[in-house]
JSON list of C-alpha atoms in Angstrom, two decimals:
[
{"chain": "A", "resi": 18, "resn": "UNK", "atom": "CA", "xyz": [-30.62, 2.49, -37.03]},
{"chain": "A", "resi": 19, "resn": "UNK", "atom": "CA", "xyz": [-28.78, -0.73, -36.35]},
{"chain": "A", "resi": 20, "resn": "UNK", "atom": "CA", "xyz": [-26.66, -0.49, -33.28]},
{"chain": "A", "resi": 21, "resn": "UNK", "atom": "CA", "xyz": [-23.83, -2.83, -32.41]},
{"chain": "A", "resi": 22, "resn": "UNK", "atom": "CA", "xyz": [-22.10, -2.12, -29.13]},
{"chain": "A", "resi": 23, "resn": "UNK", "atom": "CA", "xyz": [-18.97, -3.58, -27.62]},
{"chain": "A", "resi": 24, "resn": "UNK", "atom": "CA", "xyz": [-18.33, -3.69, -23.91]},
{"chain": "A", "resi": 25, "resn": "UNK", "atom": "CA", "xyz": [-15.02, -1.84, -23.91]},
{"chain": "A", "resi": 26, "resn": "UNK", "atom": "CA", "xyz": [-13.18, 0.50, -26.27]},
{"chain": "A", "resi": 27, "resn": "UNK", "atom": "CA", "xyz": [-9.81, -0.13, -24.66]},
{"chain": "A", "resi": 28, "resn": "UNK", "atom": "CA", "xyz": [-8.66, -3.03, -22.53]},
{"chain": "A", "resi": 29, "resn": "UNK", "atom": "CA", "xyz": [-5.29, -3.92, -21.00]},
{"chain": "A", "resi": 30, "resn": "UNK", "atom": "CA", "xyz": [-4.76, -7.44, -19.68]},
{"chain": "A", "resi": 31, "resn": "UNK", "atom": "CA", "xyz": [-1.83, -9.50, -18.48]},
{"chain": "A", "resi": 32, "resn": "UNK", "atom": "CA", "xyz": [-0.48, -12.63, -20.13]},
{"chain": "A", "resi": 33, "resn": "UNK", "atom": "CA", "xyz": [-2.41, -15.69, -18.93]},
{"chain": "A", "resi": 34, "resn": "UNK", "atom": "CA", "xyz": [-5.56, -13.83, -17.90]},
{"chain": "A", "resi": 35, "resn": "UNK", "atom": "CA", "xyz": [-8.97, -14.92, -19.12]},
{"chain": "A", "resi": 36, "resn": "UNK", "atom": "CA", "xyz": [-10.53, -12.16, -21.21]},
{"chain": "A", "resi": 37, "resn": "UNK", "atom": "CA", "xyz": [-14.17, -11.65, -22.17]},
{"chain": "A", "resi": 38, "resn": "UNK", "atom": "CA", "xyz": [-15.19, -9.33, -24.99]},
{"chain": "A", "resi": 39, "resn": "UNK", "atom": "CA", "xyz": [-18.91, -8.71, -25.22]},
{"chain": "A", "resi": 40, "resn": "UNK", "atom": "CA", "xyz": [-20.93, -7.64, -28.23]},
{"chain": "A", "resi": 41, "resn": "UNK", "atom": "CA", "xyz": [-24.62, -6.73, -28.32]},
{"chain": "A", "resi": 42, "resn": "UNK", "atom": "CA", "xyz": [-26.81, -5.88, -31.30]},
{"chain": "A", "resi": 43, "resn": "UNK", "atom": "CA", "xyz": [-30.32, -4.48, -31.16]},
{"chain": "A", "resi": 44, "resn": "UNK", "atom": "CA", "xyz": [-31.73, -5.38, -34.60]},
{"chain": "A", "resi": 45, "resn": "UNK", "atom": "CA", "xyz": [-32.64, -9.02, -34.13]},
{"chain": "A", "resi": 46, "resn": "UNK", "atom": "CA", "xyz": [-29.92, -10.13, -36.55]},
{"chain": "A", "resi": 47, "resn": "UNK", "atom": "CA", "xyz": [-29.37, -13.86, -36.89]},
{"chain": "A", "resi": 48, "resn": "UNK", "atom": "CA", "xyz": [-25.67, -13.68, -37.76]},
{"chain": "A", "resi": 49, "resn": "UNK", "atom": "CA", "xyz": [-22.89, -12.35, -35.57]},
{"chain": "A", "resi": 50, "resn": "UNK", "atom": "CA", "xyz": [-19.16, -12.25, -36.23]},
{"chain": "A", "resi": 51, "resn": "UNK", "atom": "CA", "xyz": [-15.88, -11.61, -34.45]},
{"chain": "A", "resi": 52, "resn": "UNK", "atom": "CA", "xyz": [-12.88, -10.28, -36.39]},
{"chain": "A", "resi": 53, "resn": "UNK", "atom": "CA", "xyz": [-9.45, -9.12, -35.45]},
{"chain": "A", "resi": 54, "resn": "UNK", "atom": "CA", "xyz": [-7.75, -6.34, -37.34]},
{"chain": "A", "resi": 55, "resn": "UNK", "atom": "CA", "xyz": [-3.99, -5.97, -37.53]},
{"chain": "A", "resi": 56, "resn": "UNK", "atom": "CA", "xyz": [-1.94, -3.55, -39.63]},
{"chain": "A", "resi": 57, "resn": "UNK", "atom": "CA", "xyz": [-1.24, -4.99, -43.07]},
{"chain": "A", "resi": 58, "resn": "UNK", "atom": "CA", "xyz": [-3.44, -8.03, -42.49]},
{"chain": "A", "resi": 59, "resn": "UNK", "atom": "CA", "xyz": [-6.90, -6.51, -42.91]},
{"chain": "A", "resi": 60, "resn": "UNK", "atom": "CA", "xyz": [-9.83, -8.16, -41.16]},
{"chain": "A", "resi": 61, "resn": "UNK", "atom": "CA", "xyz": [-9.53, -11.80, -40.23]},
{"chain": "A", "resi": 62, "resn": "UNK", "atom": "CA", "xyz": [-12.56, -13.79, -39.14]},
{"chain": "A", "resi": 63, "resn": "UNK", "atom": "CA", "xyz": [-12.18, -15.54, -35.79]},
{"chain": "A", "resi": 64, "resn": "UNK", "atom": "CA", "xyz": [-15.63, -17.07, -35.23]},
{"chain": "A", "resi": 65, "resn": "UNK", "atom": "CA", "xyz": [-19.16, -16.51, -36.38]},
{"chain": "A", "resi": 66, "resn": "UNK", "atom": "CA", "xyz": [-22.59, -17.60, -35.26]},
{"chain": "A", "resi": 67, "resn": "UNK", "atom": "CA", "xyz": [-25.73, -17.94, -37.35]},
{"chain": "A", "resi": 68, "resn": "UNK", "atom": "CA", "xyz": [-28.11, -18.73, -34.51]},
{"chain": "A", "resi": 69, "resn": "UNK", "atom": "CA", "xyz": [-28.34, -18.97, -30.75]},
{"chain": "A", "resi": 70, "resn": "UNK", "atom": "CA", "xyz": [-25.95, -21.60, -29.38]},
{"chain": "A", "resi": 71, "resn": "UNK", "atom": "CA", "xyz": [-24.50, -22.15, -32.85]},
{"chain": "A", "resi": 72, "resn": "UNK", "atom": "CA", "xyz": [-20.91, -21.30, -33.71]},
{"chain": "A", "resi": 73, "resn": "UNK", "atom": "CA", "xyz": [-18.55, -21.86, -36.58]},
{"chain": "A", "resi": 74, "resn": "UNK", "atom": "CA", "xyz": [-14.79, -21.41, -36.75]},
{"chain": "A", "resi": 75, "resn": "UNK", "atom": "CA", "xyz": [-13.46, -18.71, -38.98]},
{"chain": "A", "resi": 76, "resn": "UNK", "atom": "CA", "xyz": [-9.96, -18.38, -40.38]},
{"chain": "A", "resi": 77, "resn": "UNK", "atom": "CA", "xyz": [-8.06, -17.94, -37.11]},
{"chain": "A", "resi": 78, "resn": "UNK", "atom": "CA", "xyz": [-9.96, -19.58, -34.21]},
{"chain": "A", "resi": 79, "resn": "UNK", "atom": "CA", "xyz": [-6.92, -20.84, -32.31]},
{"chain": "A", "resi": 80, "resn": "UNK", "atom": "CA", "xyz": [-6.68, -19.39, -28.81]},
{"chain": "A", "resi": 81, "resn": "UNK", "atom": "CA", "xyz": [-10.28, -18.14, -28.85]},
{"chain": "A", "resi": 82, "resn": "UNK", "atom": "CA", "xyz": [-13.72, -19.45, -28.01]},
{"chain": "A", "resi": 83, "resn": "UNK", "atom": "CA", "xyz": [-17.18, -17.89, -28.27]},
{"chain": "A", "resi": 84, "resn": "UNK", "atom": "CA", "xyz": [-20.54, -18.04, -26.61]},
{"chain": "A", "resi": 85, "resn": "UNK", "atom": "CA", "xyz": [-23.99, -17.14, -27.91]},
{"chain": "A", "resi": 86, "resn": "UNK", "atom": "CA", "xyz": [-26.60, -17.81, -25.26]},
{"chain": "A", "resi": 87, "resn": "UNK", "atom": "CA", "xyz": [-28.98, -15.10, -26.46]},
{"chain": "A", "resi": 88, "resn": "UNK", "atom": "CA", "xyz": [-29.66, -13.88, -29.96]},
{"chain": "A", "resi": 89, "resn": "UNK", "atom": "CA", "xyz": [-28.52, -10.33, -29.29]},
{"chain": "A", "resi": 90, "resn": "UNK", "atom": "CA", "xyz": [-25.25, -11.16, -27.53]},
{"chain": "A", "resi": 91, "resn": "UNK", "atom": "CA", "xyz": [-22.07, -12.76, -28.84]},
{"chain": "A", "resi": 92, "resn": "UNK", "atom": "CA", "xyz": [-19.06, -13.10, -26.56]},
{"chain": "A", "resi": 93, "resn": "UNK", "atom": "CA", "xyz": [-15.44, -13.70, -27.51]},
{"chain": "A", "resi": 94, "resn": "UNK", "atom": "CA", "xyz": [-13.30, -15.43, -24.89]},
{"chain": "A", "resi": 95, "resn": "UNK", "atom": "CA", "xyz": [-9.54, -15.56, -24.69]},
{"chain": "A", "resi": 96, "resn": "UNK", "atom": "CA", "xyz": [-8.95, -18.46, -22.33]},
{"chain": "A", "resi": 97, "resn": "UNK", "atom": "CA", "xyz": [-5.35, -17.50, -21.57]},
{"chain": "A", "resi": 98, "resn": "UNK", "atom": "CA", "xyz": [-4.36, -14.22, -23.16]},
{"chain": "A", "resi": 99, "resn": "UNK", "atom": "CA", "xyz": [-1.02, -14.00, -24.92]},
{"chain": "A", "resi": 100, "resn": "UNK", "atom": "CA", "xyz": [0.92, -11.03, -26.25]},
{"chain": "A", "resi": 101, "resn": "UNK", "atom": "CA", "xyz": [0.25, -12.06, -29.86]},
{"chain": "A", "resi": 102, "resn": "UNK", "atom": "CA", "xyz": [-3.45, -11.49, -29.20]},
{"chain": "A", "resi": 103, "resn": "UNK", "atom": "CA", "xyz": [-2.85, -7.78, -28.82]},
{"chain": "A", "resi": 104, "resn": "UNK", "atom": "CA", "xyz": [-5.08, -6.39, -31.55]},
{"chain": "A", "resi": 105, "resn": "UNK", "atom": "CA", "xyz": [-8.23, -4.49, -32.49]},
{"chain": "A", "resi": 106, "resn": "UNK", "atom": "CA", "xyz": [-11.29, -6.73, -32.15]},
{"chain": "A", "resi": 107, "resn": "UNK", "atom": "CA", "xyz": [-14.38, -5.94, -34.19]},
{"chain": "A", "resi": 108, "resn": "UNK", "atom": "CA", "xyz": [-17.82, -7.41, -33.77]},
{"chain": "A", "resi": 109, "resn": "UNK", "atom": "CA", "xyz": [-20.43, -7.36, -36.55]},
{"chain": "A", "resi": 110, "resn": "UNK", "atom": "CA", "xyz": [-23.96, -8.58, -37.17]},
{"chain": "A", "resi": 111, "resn": "UNK", "atom": "CA", "xyz": [-26.13, -9.19, -40.21]},
{"chain": "A", "resi": 112, "resn": "UNK", "atom": "CA", "xyz": [-29.39, -10.64, -41.37]},
{"chain": "A", "resi": 113, "resn": "UNK", "atom": "CA", "xyz": [-29.31, -14.14, -42.81]},
{"chain": "A", "resi": 114, "resn": "UNK", "atom": "CA", "xyz": [-30.98, -13.07, -46.03]},
{"chain": "A", "resi": 115, "resn": "UNK", "atom": "CA", "xyz": [-31.19, -10.04, -48.27]},
{"chain": "A", "resi": 116, "resn": "UNK", "atom": "CA", "xyz": [-28.13, -7.94, -48.93]},
{"chain": "A", "resi": 117, "resn": "UNK", "atom": "CA", "xyz": [-25.98, -9.54, -46.19]},
{"chain": "A", "resi": 118, "resn": "UNK", "atom": "CA", "xyz": [-24.33, -6.27, -45.25]},
{"chain": "A", "resi": 119, "resn": "UNK", "atom": "CA", "xyz": [-22.63, -6.43, -41.89]},
{"chain": "A", "resi": 120, "resn": "UNK", "atom": "CA", "xyz": [-22.98, -3.74, -39.25]},
{"chain": "A", "resi": 121, "resn": "UNK", "atom": "CA", "xyz": [-19.94, -3.19, -37.10]},
{"chain": "A", "resi": 122, "resn": "UNK", "atom": "CA", "xyz": [-19.37, -2.15, -33.53]},
{"chain": "A", "resi": 123, "resn": "UNK", "atom": "CA", "xyz": [-16.77, 0.51, -32.66]},
{"chain": "A", "resi": 124, "resn": "UNK", "atom": "CA", "xyz": [-14.09, -2.05, -31.84]},
{"chain": "A", "resi": 125, "resn": "UNK", "atom": "CA", "xyz": [-12.13, -3.02, -28.73]},
{"chain": "A", "resi": 126, "resn": "UNK", "atom": "CA", "xyz": [-8.42, -2.35, -28.71]},
{"chain": "A", "resi": 127, "resn": "UNK", "atom": "CA", "xyz": [-6.92, -5.06, -26.53]},
{"chain": "A", "resi": 128, "resn": "UNK", "atom": "CA", "xyz": [-3.37, -4.87, -25.25]},
{"chain": "A", "resi": 129, "resn": "UNK", "atom": "CA", "xyz": [-1.88, -7.94, -23.58]},
{"chain": "A", "resi": 130, "resn": "UNK", "atom": "CA", "xyz": [1.27, -7.23, -21.57]},
{"chain": "B", "resi": 5, "resn": "UNK", "atom": "CA", "xyz": [-8.74, -19.71, -50.39]},
{"chain": "B", "resi": 6, "resn": "UNK", "atom": "CA", "xyz": [-10.39, -16.61, -51.72]},
{"chain": "B", "resi": 7, "resn": "UNK", "atom": "CA", "xyz": [-8.46, -13.37, -51.85]},
{"chain": "B", "resi": 8, "resn": "UNK", "atom": "CA", "xyz": [-9.91, -9.91, -52.30]},
{"chain": "B", "resi": 9, "resn": "UNK", "atom": "CA", "xyz": [-7.07, -7.56, -53.18]},
{"chain": "B", "resi": 10, "resn": "UNK", "atom": "CA", "xyz": [-6.60, -3.83, -52.83]},
{"chain": "B", "resi": 11, "resn": "UNK", "atom": "CA", "xyz": [-3.65, -1.53, -53.00]},
{"chain": "B", "resi": 12, "resn": "UNK", "atom": "CA", "xyz": [-2.47, -0.41, -49.58]},
{"chain": "B", "resi": 13, "resn": "UNK", "atom": "CA", "xyz": [-2.27, 3.31, -49.97]},
{"chain": "B", "resi": 14, "resn": "UNK", "atom": "CA", "xyz": [-3.59, 6.26, -52.00]},
{"chain": "B", "resi": 15, "resn": "UNK", "atom": "CA", "xyz": [-2.74, 9.92, -51.61]},
{"chain": "B", "resi": 16, "resn": "UNK", "atom": "CA", "xyz": [-4.71, 12.72, -53.31]},
{"chain": "B", "resi": 17, "resn": "UNK", "atom": "CA", "xyz": [-5.08, 16.47, -53.00]},
{"chain": "B", "resi": 18, "resn": "UNK", "atom": "CA", "xyz": [-8.23, 18.01, -51.61]},
{"chain": "B", "resi": 19, "resn": "UNK", "atom": "CA", "xyz": [-10.72, 18.66, -54.40]},
{"chain": "B", "resi": 20, "resn": "UNK", "atom": "CA", "xyz": [-9.32, 15.96, -56.69]},
{"chain": "B", "resi": 21, "resn": "UNK", "atom": "CA", "xyz": [-11.08, 12.68, -57.45]},
{"chain": "B", "resi": 22, "resn": "UNK", "atom": "CA", "xyz": [-9.97, 9.49, -55.72]},
{"chain": "B", "resi": 23, "resn": "UNK", "atom": "CA", "xyz": [-10.27, 6.06, -57.28]},
{"chain": "B", "resi": 24, "resn": "UNK", "atom": "CA", "xyz": [-9.84, 3.02, -55.08]},
{"chain": "B", "resi": 25, "resn": "UNK", "atom": "CA", "xyz": [-9.57, -0.31, -56.86]},
{"chain": "B", "resi": 26, "resn": "UNK", "atom": "CA", "xyz": [-10.35, -3.85, -55.81]},
{"chain": "B", "resi": 27, "resn": "UNK", "atom": "CA", "xyz": [-10.17, -7.26, -57.44]},
{"chain": "B", "resi": 28, "resn": "UNK", "atom": "CA", "xyz": [-12.30, -10.08, -56.14]},
{"chain": "B", "resi": 29, "resn": "UNK", "atom": "CA", "xyz": [-12.41, -13.78, -56.84]},
{"chain": "B", "resi": 30, "resn": "UNK", "atom": "CA", "xyz": [-15.88, -15.21, -56.44]},
{"chain": "B", "resi": 31, "resn": "UNK", "atom": "CA", "xyz": [-17.89, -14.77, -59.62]},
{"chain": "B", "resi": 32, "resn": "UNK", "atom": "CA", "xyz": [-20.99, -16.02, -57.81]},
{"chain": "B", "resi": 33, "resn": "UNK", "atom": "CA", "xyz": [-21.03, -13.11, -55.36]},
{"chain": "B", "resi": 34, "resn": "UNK", "atom": "CA", "xyz": [-24.43, -11.45, -55.37]},
{"chain": "B", "resi": 35, "resn": "UNK", "atom": "CA", "xyz": [-23.35, -8.16, -53.80]},
{"chain": "B", "resi": 36, "resn": "UNK", "atom": "CA", "xyz": [-20.11, -6.25, -53.51]},
{"chain": "B", "resi": 37, "resn": "UNK", "atom": "CA", "xyz": [-19.57, -3.68, -50.81]},
{"chain": "B", "resi": 38, "resn": "UNK", "atom": "CA", "xyz": [-17.49, -0.69, -49.86]},
{"chain": "B", "resi": 39, "resn": "UNK", "atom": "CA", "xyz": [-16.86, 0.09, -46.21]},
{"chain": "B", "resi": 40, "resn": "UNK", "atom": "CA", "xyz": [-15.10, 3.07, -44.63]},
{"chain": "B", "resi": 41, "resn": "UNK", "atom": "CA", "xyz": [-13.15, 2.97, -41.38]},
{"chain": "B", "resi": 42, "resn": "UNK", "atom": "CA", "xyz": [-12.16, 6.21, -39.71]},
{"chain": "B", "resi": 43, "resn": "UNK", "atom": "CA", "xyz": [-9.31, 6.22, -37.18]},
{"chain": "B", "resi": 44, "resn": "UNK", "atom": "CA", "xyz": [-10.13, 4.31, -34.01]},
{"chain": "B", "resi": 45, "resn": "UNK", "atom": "CA", "xyz": [-13.60, 3.34, -35.20]},
{"chain": "B", "resi": 46, "resn": "UNK", "atom": "CA", "xyz": [-15.43, 0.33, -36.58]},
{"chain": "B", "resi": 47, "resn": "UNK", "atom": "CA", "xyz": [-16.34, -0.15, -40.23]},
{"chain": "B", "resi": 48, "resn": "UNK", "atom": "CA", "xyz": [-19.21, 1.79, -41.71]},
{"chain": "B", "resi": 49, "resn": "UNK", "atom": "CA", "xyz": [-21.04, 0.60, -44.82]},
{"chain": "B", "resi": 50, "resn": "UNK", "atom": "CA", "xyz": [-20.69, 3.22, -47.57]},
{"chain": "B", "resi": 51, "resn": "UNK", "atom": "CA", "xyz": [-22.46, 1.57, -50.44]},
{"chain": "B", "resi": 52, "resn": "UNK", "atom": "CA", "xyz": [-23.01, -1.74, -52.18]},
{"chain": "B", "resi": 53, "resn": "UNK", "atom": "CA", "xyz": [-23.71, -2.83, -55.72]},
{"chain": "B", "resi": 54, "resn": "UNK", "atom": "CA", "xyz": [-25.77, -5.72, -57.00]},
{"chain": "B", "resi": 55, "resn": "UNK", "atom": "CA", "xyz": [-23.73, -8.00, -59.21]},
{"chain": "B", "resi": 56, "resn": "UNK", "atom": "CA", "xyz": [-25.93, -7.51, -62.27]},
{"chain": "B", "resi": 57, "resn": "UNK", "atom": "CA", "xyz": [-25.22, -3.76, -62.28]},
{"chain": "B", "resi": 58, "resn": "UNK", "atom": "CA", "xyz": [-22.30, -2.01, -63.95]},
{"chain": "B", "resi": 59, "resn": "UNK", "atom": "CA", "xyz": [-22.46, 1.24, -62.06]},
{"chain": "B", "resi": 60, "resn": "UNK", "atom": "CA", "xyz": [-24.05, 2.81, -59.04]},
{"chain": "B", "resi": 61, "resn": "UNK", "atom": "CA", "xyz": [-23.91, 6.49, -58.12]},
{"chain": "B", "resi": 62, "resn": "UNK", "atom": "CA", "xyz": [-24.66, 7.95, -54.72]},
{"chain": "B", "resi": 63, "resn": "UNK", "atom": "CA", "xyz": [-23.86, 11.65, -54.36]},
{"chain": "B", "resi": 64, "resn": "UNK", "atom": "CA", "xyz": [-20.04, 11.95, -54.52]},
{"chain": "B", "resi": 65, "resn": "UNK", "atom": "CA", "xyz": [-19.55, 8.19, -54.71]},
{"chain": "B", "resi": 66, "resn": "UNK", "atom": "CA", "xyz": [-19.51, 6.15, -57.92]},
{"chain": "B", "resi": 67, "resn": "UNK", "atom": "CA", "xyz": [-19.06, 2.39, -57.90]},
{"chain": "B", "resi": 68, "resn": "UNK", "atom": "CA", "xyz": [-18.02, 0.64, -61.10]},
{"chain": "B", "resi": 69, "resn": "UNK", "atom": "CA", "xyz": [-18.19, -3.11, -61.52]},
{"chain": "B", "resi": 70, "resn": "UNK", "atom": "CA", "xyz": [-16.47, -5.08, -64.28]},
{"chain": "B", "resi": 71, "resn": "UNK", "atom": "CA", "xyz": [-17.66, -8.64, -63.83]},
{"chain": "B", "resi": 72, "resn": "UNK", "atom": "CA", "xyz": [-15.57, -10.02, -66.65]},
{"chain": "B", "resi": 73, "resn": "UNK", "atom": "CA", "xyz": [-12.35, -8.86, -64.97]},
{"chain": "B", "resi": 74, "resn": "UNK", "atom": "CA", "xyz": [-13.75, -9.22, -61.41]},
{"chain": "B", "resi": 75, "resn": "UNK", "atom": "CA", "xyz": [-12.79, -5.61, -60.80]},
{"chain": "B", "resi": 76, "resn": "UNK", "atom": "CA", "xyz": [-14.58, -3.17, -58.52]},
{"chain": "B", "resi": 77, "resn": "UNK", "atom": "CA", "xyz": [-13.75, 0.48, -58.05]},
{"chain": "B", "resi": 78, "resn": "UNK", "atom": "CA", "xyz": [-14.90, 3.32, -55.83]},
{"chain": "B", "resi": 79, "resn": "UNK", "atom": "CA", "xyz": [-14.60, 6.86, -57.12]},
{"chain": "B", "resi": 80, "resn": "UNK", "atom": "CA", "xyz": [-14.93, 9.76, -54.69]},
{"chain": "B", "resi": 81, "resn": "UNK", "atom": "CA", "xyz": [-15.50, 13.08, -56.42]},
{"chain": "B", "resi": 82, "resn": "UNK", "atom": "CA", "xyz": [-14.23, 16.34, -54.90]},
{"chain": "B", "resi": 83, "resn": "UNK", "atom": "CA", "xyz": [-12.32, 14.49, -52.18]},
{"chain": "B", "resi": 84, "resn": "UNK", "atom": "CA", "xyz": [-12.32, 16.24, -48.80]},
{"chain": "B", "resi": 85, "resn": "UNK", "atom": "CA", "xyz": [-10.03, 15.90, -45.79]},
{"chain": "B", "resi": 86, "resn": "UNK", "atom": "CA", "xyz": [-12.91, 14.17, -44.00]},
{"chain": "B", "resi": 87, "resn": "UNK", "atom": "CA", "xyz": [-12.66, 11.36, -46.55]},
{"chain": "B", "resi": 88, "resn": "UNK", "atom": "CA", "xyz": [-9.28, 10.35, -45.12]},
{"chain": "B", "resi": 89, "resn": "UNK", "atom": "CA", "xyz": [-9.84, 6.81, -43.86]},
{"chain": "B", "resi": 90, "resn": "UNK", "atom": "CA", "xyz": [-9.27, 3.17, -44.71]},
{"chain": "B", "resi": 91, "resn": "UNK", "atom": "CA", "xyz": [-11.60, 1.81, -47.38]},
{"chain": "B", "resi": 92, "resn": "UNK", "atom": "CA", "xyz": [-12.43, -1.88, -47.57]},
{"chain": "B", "resi": 93, "resn": "UNK", "atom": "CA", "xyz": [-14.10, -3.71, -50.41]},
{"chain": "B", "resi": 94, "resn": "UNK", "atom": "CA", "xyz": [-15.89, -6.97, -49.67]},
{"chain": "B", "resi": 95, "resn": "UNK", "atom": "CA", "xyz": [-17.69, -9.70, -51.54]},
{"chain": "B", "resi": 96, "resn": "UNK", "atom": "CA", "xyz": [-20.43, -11.91, -50.18]},
{"chain": "B", "resi": 97, "resn": "UNK", "atom": "CA", "xyz": [-19.93, -15.65, -49.91]},
{"chain": "B", "resi": 98, "resn": "UNK", "atom": "CA", "xyz": [-23.38, -16.76, -48.90]},
{"chain": "B", "resi": 99, "resn": "UNK", "atom": "CA", "xyz": [-24.00, -15.51, -45.41]},
{"chain": "B", "resi": 100, "resn": "UNK", "atom": "CA", "xyz": [-20.50, -14.16, -44.92]},
{"chain": "B", "resi": 101, "resn": "UNK", "atom": "CA", "xyz": [-18.31, -11.43, -46.33]},
{"chain": "B", "resi": 102, "resn": "UNK", "atom": "CA", "xyz": [-14.72, -11.69, -47.52]},
{"chain": "B", "resi": 103, "resn": "UNK", "atom": "CA", "xyz": [-12.86, -8.41, -47.03]},
{"chain": "B", "resi": 104, "resn": "UNK", "atom": "CA", "xyz": [-9.92, -6.96, -48.85]},
{"chain": "B", "resi": 105, "resn": "UNK", "atom": "CA", "xyz": [-6.93, -5.73, -46.89]},
{"chain": "B", "resi": 106, "resn": "UNK", "atom": "CA", "xyz": [-8.05, -2.11, -47.03]},
{"chain": "B", "resi": 107, "resn": "UNK", "atom": "CA", "xyz": [-6.74, 0.98, -48.84]},
{"chain": "B", "resi": 108, "resn": "UNK", "atom": "CA", "xyz": [-5.61, 3.90, -46.72]},
{"chain": "B", "resi": 109, "resn": "UNK", "atom": "CA", "xyz": [-6.69, 7.15, -48.38]},
{"chain": "B", "resi": 110, "resn": "UNK", "atom": "CA", "xyz": [-4.77, 10.25, -47.37]},
{"chain": "B", "resi": 111, "resn": "UNK", "atom": "CA", "xyz": [-6.14, 13.61, -48.48]},
{"chain": "B", "resi": 112, "resn": "UNK", "atom": "CA", "xyz": [-3.67, 16.49, -48.52]},
{"chain": "B", "resi": 113, "resn": "UNK", "atom": "CA", "xyz": [-4.98, 20.02, -48.12]}
]
C-alpha cells in the first residue's frame, strides 16, 4: 500500500514564525503536491514537484516555498506565518504515468495565532 | 481557468441511494476520479473511470460518465451512516488533477 505521511496532524504557530511542514512517501513516486483546504473553497494547489529539486507554482503560491532534496520528501515552508494561512494542509504523491491518481497524507491542521 | 463543479451538500436517509453529481471542463481528460474524505482525514481514492467508458460498477458504487455533457456522477447504493463524508470529483490535466469543491454527504439514520 502507498503510504504518505505528514510530520504533524496539528500545529499551532505564532504570526511571523517560520513553519516547516514535512511530507514523506514510500512508493518512489515522481510527483508530489501540496494543497490547502478551506471550507467552501475545496482543494487549492500551492506547489508541486515532478522530480528532485524541481518545483512548479500552483494556484496560490504566495507566502509559501517548497523544497525537494530527496525523491521521497517534499517540504512546505511558510517563511513568515500569517493568520490567513490557518488551514488544513494536504500532501499528495503520484506516478508520472498511468492513471495519475494521487495518494494523500492525513493532513496537517495549522493554526496561526 | 478550468472549473470542476459539484453541489455543496446532499442529505439522504440510511438505506436510500445517493447520487453525487459533477461537471467537468476538460474534454481531453483521460481519467476521472472520485475521492472520499472522512472528518479530519486526508482524501482516499474511491474509484476512477477511463474516459472511453460510460459506466463502472464496484460493489455499492456506480460511476456514470456522459462525455457529451461533461457530466460525471457517483451513485452509492444502500447508503450507510459510514458513507457520511465529503466526496470530491477530479479530472486529470496531464500529470495533475483538478478537483471539484466537494459535496458533503450526510446520512440520516
